[in-house]
Coordinates of C-alpha atoms and ligand atoms in Angstrom, one line a residue:
M20 CA 63.4 135.2 133.7
L21 CA 65.1 138.3 134.1
I22 CA 63.5 140.8 136.8
K23 CA 67.1 142.2 137.7
K24 CA 70.2 141.9 134.7
S25 CA 71.3 138.2 134.5
E26 CA 75.4 138.2 134.6
D27 CA 74.8 137.0 131.6
I28 CA 74.1 139.3 129.2
K29 CA 77.2 142.1 128.4
S30 CA 76.6 145.4 129.3
S31 CA 77.3 146.5 125.5
E32 CA 74.6 144.4 124.9
I33 CA 71.6 146.3 127.1
T34 CA 69.7 148.8 126.2
P35 CA 69.9 151.8 128.6
Q36 CA 66.6 150.4 131.4
E37 CA 65.9 153.9 132.1
L38 CA 64.7 154.3 128.8
Y39 CA 62.0 150.8 129.9
L40 CA 61.3 151.1 133.1
N41 CA 57.5 151.9 133.5
R42 CA 55.9 151.5 136.8
R43 CA 54.7 147.7 136.3
Q44 CA 58.8 147.3 136.0
F45 CA 60.1 149.7 138.5
M46 CA 57.1 148.1 140.9
L47 CA 59.2 144.2 140.2
S48 CA 62.4 145.6 140.6
A49 CA 61.6 147.5 144.2
S50 CA 60.0 143.5 145.5
V51 CA 62.9 141.9 144.5
T52 CA 65.6 144.2 145.8
A53 CA 62.9 143.2 149.1
V54 CA 63.9 139.3 148.3
S55 CA 67.1 139.3 150.0
A56 CA 65.3 141.0 153.3
G57 CA 62.2 138.8 153.4
A58 CA 63.9 135.5 152.5
A59 CA 64.7 134.3 155.6
L60 CA 60.9 135.0 157.3
A61 CA 60.0 133.6 153.8
G62 CA 62.2 130.6 155.9
F63 CA 64.6 130.0 153.1
D64 CA 68.5 129.9 152.1
L65 CA 69.4 132.6 149.0
F66 CA 72.7 132.5 148.4
R67 CA 74.3 129.0 148.8
G68 CA 76.7 126.6 148.4
A69 CA 76.2 123.2 146.9
S70 CA 73.4 121.5 146.4
Q71 CA 73.3 118.5 148.7
A72 CA 73.0 115.5 146.9
L73 CA 69.2 113.6 147.4
A74 CA 68.6 109.6 146.5
A75 CA 67.3 109.9 142.9
E76 CA 65.3 107.5 141.5
Q77 CA 66.5 105.5 138.7
I78 CA 64.0 105.2 136.1
S79 CA 64.5 102.0 132.7
N80 CA 63.5 100.8 129.8
L81 CA 63.6 104.4 128.2
K82 CA 63.0 104.1 124.8
K83 CA 65.3 106.8 122.4
S84 CA 63.2 109.5 120.3
S85 CA 64.1 110.2 117.0
Y86 CA 63.6 114.0 118.2
S87 CA 66.5 114.0 119.1
T88 CA 69.5 115.6 118.6
S89 CA 72.5 114.3 119.1
E90 CA 74.2 117.7 120.0
K91 CA 76.8 117.1 123.5
Q92 CA 74.8 117.2 126.7
N93 CA 75.4 119.9 129.1
S94 CA 76.5 117.6 132.9
F95 CA 74.2 116.3 135.4
K96 CA 75.4 119.1 137.2
D97 CA 75.2 122.1 134.9
I98 CA 70.9 121.9 134.6
T99 CA 70.3 120.7 138.1
N100 CA 72.4 123.4 139.3
Y101 CA 71.9 126.4 137.3
N102 CA 68.5 127.0 137.3
N103 CA 64.6 129.4 137.1
F104 CA 62.4 128.7 139.2
Y105 CA 61.3 131.1 141.4
E106 CA 58.9 129.2 143.6
L107 CA 62.8 127.7 145.0
G108 CA 64.6 130.8 144.8
P109 CA 65.0 134.2 142.7
D110 CA 68.7 133.6 141.6
K111 CA 69.7 130.8 139.8
E112 CA 71.9 128.6 142.8
D113 CA 69.2 129.3 144.5
P114 CA 66.9 125.7 142.7
A115 CA 69.4 123.0 144.2
A116 CA 69.6 124.9 147.4
N117 CA 65.5 124.9 148.5
A118 CA 65.8 121.8 146.4
K119 CA 64.1 119.8 150.1
Y120 CA 61.3 122.2 151.0
L121 CA 59.4 121.3 147.6
T122 CA 58.6 117.7 149.1
P123 CA 57.1 115.5 149.7
I124 CA 55.9 115.2 146.1
R125 CA 54.0 111.8 146.2
P126 CA 50.9 112.4 146.6
W127 CA 50.6 114.8 143.5
T128 CA 47.4 114.9 141.7
V129 CA 47.0 116.6 137.8
A130 CA 44.0 117.3 137.6
V131 CA 42.6 117.7 133.7
E132 CA 39.1 119.8 133.3
G133 CA 37.7 122.3 131.9
E134 CA 36.6 122.9 127.8
V135 CA 37.4 118.2 127.9
K136 CA 34.6 115.7 127.5
K137 CA 36.9 113.7 130.5
P138 CA 37.6 115.9 132.9
K139 CA 39.7 113.1 135.1
T140 CA 42.1 114.3 138.0
Y141 CA 45.1 112.3 137.5
D142 CA 47.5 110.6 139.9
I143 CA 50.7 111.3 139.4
D144 CA 52.2 107.6 139.1
A145 CA 48.9 106.7 136.5
L146 CA 49.5 109.6 134.7
T147 CA 53.0 108.4 133.8
K148 CA 52.4 105.0 133.1
L149 CA 50.1 107.3 130.1
S150 CA 52.3 106.1 127.5
P151 CA 55.7 104.0 127.2
L152 CA 57.6 106.8 128.7
E153 CA 61.2 108.5 126.6
E154 CA 64.2 109.9 126.6
R155 CA 63.9 113.0 124.5
V156 CA 67.8 115.1 124.4
Y157 CA 66.6 118.1 123.4
R158 CA 68.4 122.5 123.7
L159 CA 66.3 124.4 126.2
R160 CA 67.1 127.9 125.4
C161 CA 66.1 130.6 128.3
V162 CA 65.7 134.2 127.0
E163 CA 68.2 135.4 128.6
A164 CA 70.4 134.5 126.2
W165 CA 72.2 130.9 127.6
S166 CA 71.3 127.6 126.5
M167 CA 71.4 123.6 127.7
V168 CA 70.9 120.3 125.9
I169 CA 69.5 118.1 128.1
P170 CA 68.2 114.2 127.7
W171 CA 64.8 114.4 128.9
I172 CA 62.3 111.6 130.4
G173 CA 58.9 112.0 129.2
F174 CA 56.1 111.6 127.2
P175 CA 54.0 113.8 124.2
L176 CA 51.7 115.3 126.0
N177 CA 49.7 114.7 123.3
T178 CA 49.2 111.7 124.9
L179 CA 47.3 113.6 127.3
I180 CA 45.1 115.9 124.9
K181 CA 44.0 112.7 123.7
L182 CA 42.4 110.7 126.7
A183 CA 40.8 114.1 127.5
E184 CA 38.5 114.5 124.2
P185 CA 38.0 118.4 123.7
T186 CA 35.4 119.6 123.0
G187 CA 34.9 122.5 120.0
N188 CA 35.8 125.6 121.8
A189 CA 38.9 124.3 123.5
K190 CA 41.2 126.2 122.3
F191 CA 43.7 127.4 124.8
I192 CA 45.1 124.6 127.4
Q193 CA 46.2 126.6 130.9
F194 CA 48.9 125.3 133.3
V195 CA 48.8 126.1 136.7
T196 CA 52.4 125.4 138.7
L197 CA 51.3 123.6 142.9
H198 CA 50.8 126.9 144.7
D199 CA 51.8 125.8 148.1
P200 CA 54.1 128.4 149.9
K201 CA 55.2 125.5 152.1
R202 CA 57.2 123.3 149.6
M203 CA 57.6 126.8 147.7
P204 CA 58.7 129.4 150.7
G205 CA 59.6 131.8 147.0
Q206 CA 55.7 132.2 147.4
K207 CA 56.1 133.8 150.3
L208 CA 57.8 136.8 148.4
P209 CA 55.4 139.2 146.6
I210 CA 58.0 139.1 143.2
M211 CA 54.5 137.6 141.0
E212 CA 51.1 137.2 141.6
W213 CA 51.4 133.1 142.4
P214 CA 50.9 130.6 141.1
Y215 CA 52.7 131.0 138.0
V216 CA 50.9 130.3 135.0
E217 CA 51.8 130.0 131.7
G218 CA 49.7 128.4 128.3
L219 CA 50.4 127.9 124.8
R220 CA 47.8 127.1 121.9
M221 CA 45.7 124.2 121.2
D222 CA 47.7 122.7 118.0
E223 CA 51.4 124.6 119.3
A224 CA 50.2 121.6 123.0
M225 CA 49.5 119.3 120.3
H226 CA 51.5 119.1 118.5
P227 CA 54.3 116.0 118.9
L228 CA 57.7 118.1 120.4
T229 CA 55.6 119.2 123.2
I230 CA 56.0 116.8 126.6
L231 CA 55.4 115.9 130.2
S232 CA 58.6 116.0 130.8
V233 CA 59.1 113.0 134.5
G234 CA 62.6 112.8 134.7
L235 CA 66.4 113.7 133.2
Y236 CA 69.8 112.7 132.9
G237 CA 67.7 108.4 133.3
Q238 CA 66.8 109.3 136.2
V239 CA 63.3 110.9 138.4
L240 CA 63.4 114.4 138.3
P241 CA 64.6 117.4 141.0
P242 CA 62.3 119.1 142.5
Q243 CA 64.9 121.5 140.5
N244 CA 63.8 121.1 137.7
G245 CA 60.2 121.1 138.3
A246 CA 59.4 117.8 140.0
P247 CA 57.3 115.9 140.0
I248 CA 55.8 117.3 136.8
R249 CA 56.4 119.5 134.2
V250 CA 56.3 121.2 130.7
V251 CA 59.4 121.0 128.6
V252 CA 58.3 123.3 124.6
P253 CA 61.8 123.2 123.2
W254 CA 61.4 125.7 120.8
K255 CA 60.5 128.2 122.7
Y256 CA 61.6 130.4 125.9
G257 CA 62.2 128.5 128.3
F258 CA 59.9 130.6 130.5
K259 CA 57.3 128.1 128.8
S260 CA 58.3 125.0 129.9
I261 CA 56.1 125.5 133.1
K262 CA 57.3 122.9 136.3
S263 CA 55.5 121.3 138.9
I264 CA 52.4 121.3 137.6
V265 CA 49.2 120.7 139.4
K266 CA 46.4 121.2 136.4
I267 CA 45.8 121.9 133.0
R268 CA 43.1 123.7 131.8
F269 CA 41.6 123.9 128.5
V270 CA 40.0 127.4 127.4
E271 CA 38.3 128.7 124.7
K272 CA 40.0 132.2 125.4
Q273 CA 44.5 132.4 125.6
P274 CA 45.0 132.3 129.1
P275 CA 47.1 134.8 131.1
A276 CA 51.0 133.5 131.5
S277 CA 53.3 134.9 134.6
W278 CA 55.4 136.4 132.0
N279 CA 52.8 138.0 130.0
M280 CA 50.8 139.1 132.7
M281 CA 53.7 140.7 134.6
Q282 CA 56.3 141.7 131.7
P283 CA 53.3 142.4 128.4
Q284 CA 56.0 144.1 126.3
E285 CA 59.6 141.6 127.7
Y286 CA 57.8 138.3 127.2
G287 CA 55.2 137.8 124.3
F288 CA 52.8 134.8 124.9
Y289 CA 53.5 133.2 121.6
S290 CA 57.2 133.2 123.0
N291 CA 58.5 131.3 119.6
V292 CA 62.9 131.6 120.0
N293 CA 63.7 133.8 117.6
P294 CA 66.8 135.8 116.9
E295 CA 65.2 137.7 114.5
V296 CA 63.2 139.4 117.4
D297 CA 65.5 141.1 120.4
H298 CA 63.9 141.5 124.1
P299 CA 63.6 145.5 124.6
R300 CA 66.5 144.9 126.3
W301 CA 69.4 143.0 125.4
T302 CA 69.3 140.8 121.7
Q303 CA 68.0 137.4 121.0
A304 CA 70.4 137.5 118.1
T305 CA 72.9 135.4 120.2
E306 CA 73.3 132.7 123.0
R307 CA 76.0 131.2 125.7
R308 CA 75.6 127.7 125.7
I309 CA 76.3 127.0 129.7
G310 CA 79.9 125.1 129.7
E311 CA 81.0 127.1 126.7
F312 CA 82.8 130.5 126.2
L313 CA 83.1 131.7 123.0
R314 CA 78.5 132.5 121.9
R315 CA 77.0 130.9 119.2
K316 CA 73.8 132.4 116.5
T317 CA 70.6 131.7 118.3
L318 CA 68.7 129.0 115.9
M319 CA 64.8 130.6 114.3
F320 CA 63.3 128.0 116.9
N321 CA 65.7 127.3 118.4
G322 CA 66.4 125.1 115.5
Y323 CA 62.6 123.5 115.9
G324 CA 62.1 125.0 112.6
D325 CA 61.6 122.6 110.2
Q326 CA 58.7 121.0 112.0
V327 CA 56.9 123.9 113.8
A328 CA 57.3 126.8 111.3
Q329 CA 54.4 125.7 109.3
L330 CA 51.6 126.1 113.0
Y331 CA 53.5 129.9 112.1
S332 CA 52.8 130.5 108.5
G333 CA 50.7 133.5 107.6
M334 CA 51.2 135.3 111.6
D335 CA 53.5 138.2 111.8
L336 CA 55.7 136.7 115.0
K337 CA 57.3 140.7 114.8
K338 CA 53.9 140.9 116.0
F339 CA 53.6 138.2 118.3
Y340 CA 56.9 138.0 119.4
Ligands
MTE413 N1 58.2 127.3 136.3 C1 57.9 127.3 137.5 N2 56.5 127.4 138.1 N3 58.8 128.5 137.9 C2 59.6 129.5 137.3 O1 60.2 130.3 137.6 N4 61.1 129.0 135.9 C3 60.6 129.4 134.1 C4 60.7 127.4 133.7 N5 59.7 126.9 134.4 C5 59.5 128.8 136.2 C6 59.0 127.4 135.9 C7 62.3 129.5 132.8 S1 62.4 131.4 133.1 C8 63.0 128.4 132.8 S2 64.7 129.3 131.6 C9 63.1 126.7 133.0 O2 62.2 126.8 133.9 C10 64.3 126.3 133.3 O3 64.0 125.0 134.0 P1 65.6 124.0 134.0 O4 65.9 125.0 135.4 O5 64.8 122.5 134.3 O6 66.0 124.3 133.5

């Protein structure tokens, strides 16, 4: 996410920032400038080198999914060392360097609550056994105009939703990340309001492409990718794919979502990948696949239009960006 200018975006693509700085952004920029200074106080290391290798638990007997892309996958190194996870630091290398703080990840529970007939708090290991785990190779398109192809391991979110039996009032779902500054030292910094929250409309959450992921590349999810469980919604900008969740709340009204709350003129609630709607400060028409030199064209709905376009029929996607 862009609190500060990404190195991925050419300066020619960026509209002069002063045109867009409102008071809120100004405060945000100021707080990020203070991040480096605050990092030491927060007790974690920024701007460090490569991550330490953590012993990884393998996941076997994976079903292959027909939703997978056959495009070339990014390397495990790319996927685990170039991350956005502000709870583990604001730079791309920070989450890997600070992965060691997000431990232990057992016990871990996920509470399913709100407008449901069967609210329940699941232990993570029971949750993982609700449905056979699949490998889903998805494109992930970050709002910062870079992308990767990632072999996620997970299961459809709709499995859990059906078990919860939503009431007729359940129109949206809100997801909440763990709030624990000891394990997530970035939460000691005033970068955003903690915990990170995100939301989906009910039909988006029910869509078979939307998964809860517990692993990647044949092994359990590394901390920097959102251990032990995260959401993955492949047709939306990456920030909708919230990491390390502890709560799934069914609600009647559109719930608050972190980036949308902070900078609503830049990050909409829907945030469907859309090459026709530019971010106020840069184009969304092209992207840089991590590991490639030339930029490629961004596809509507990140290339998943055949499956998801009907969810938005009749909606003005320039208004509901
Ligand atoms: N979830 C939480 N809790 N905190 C974050 O900072 N960053 C988001 C998303 N989920 C983020 C998060 C953004 S901006 C992106 S692009 C993706 O995670 C990146 O996922 P990856 O690091 O596994 O590629």
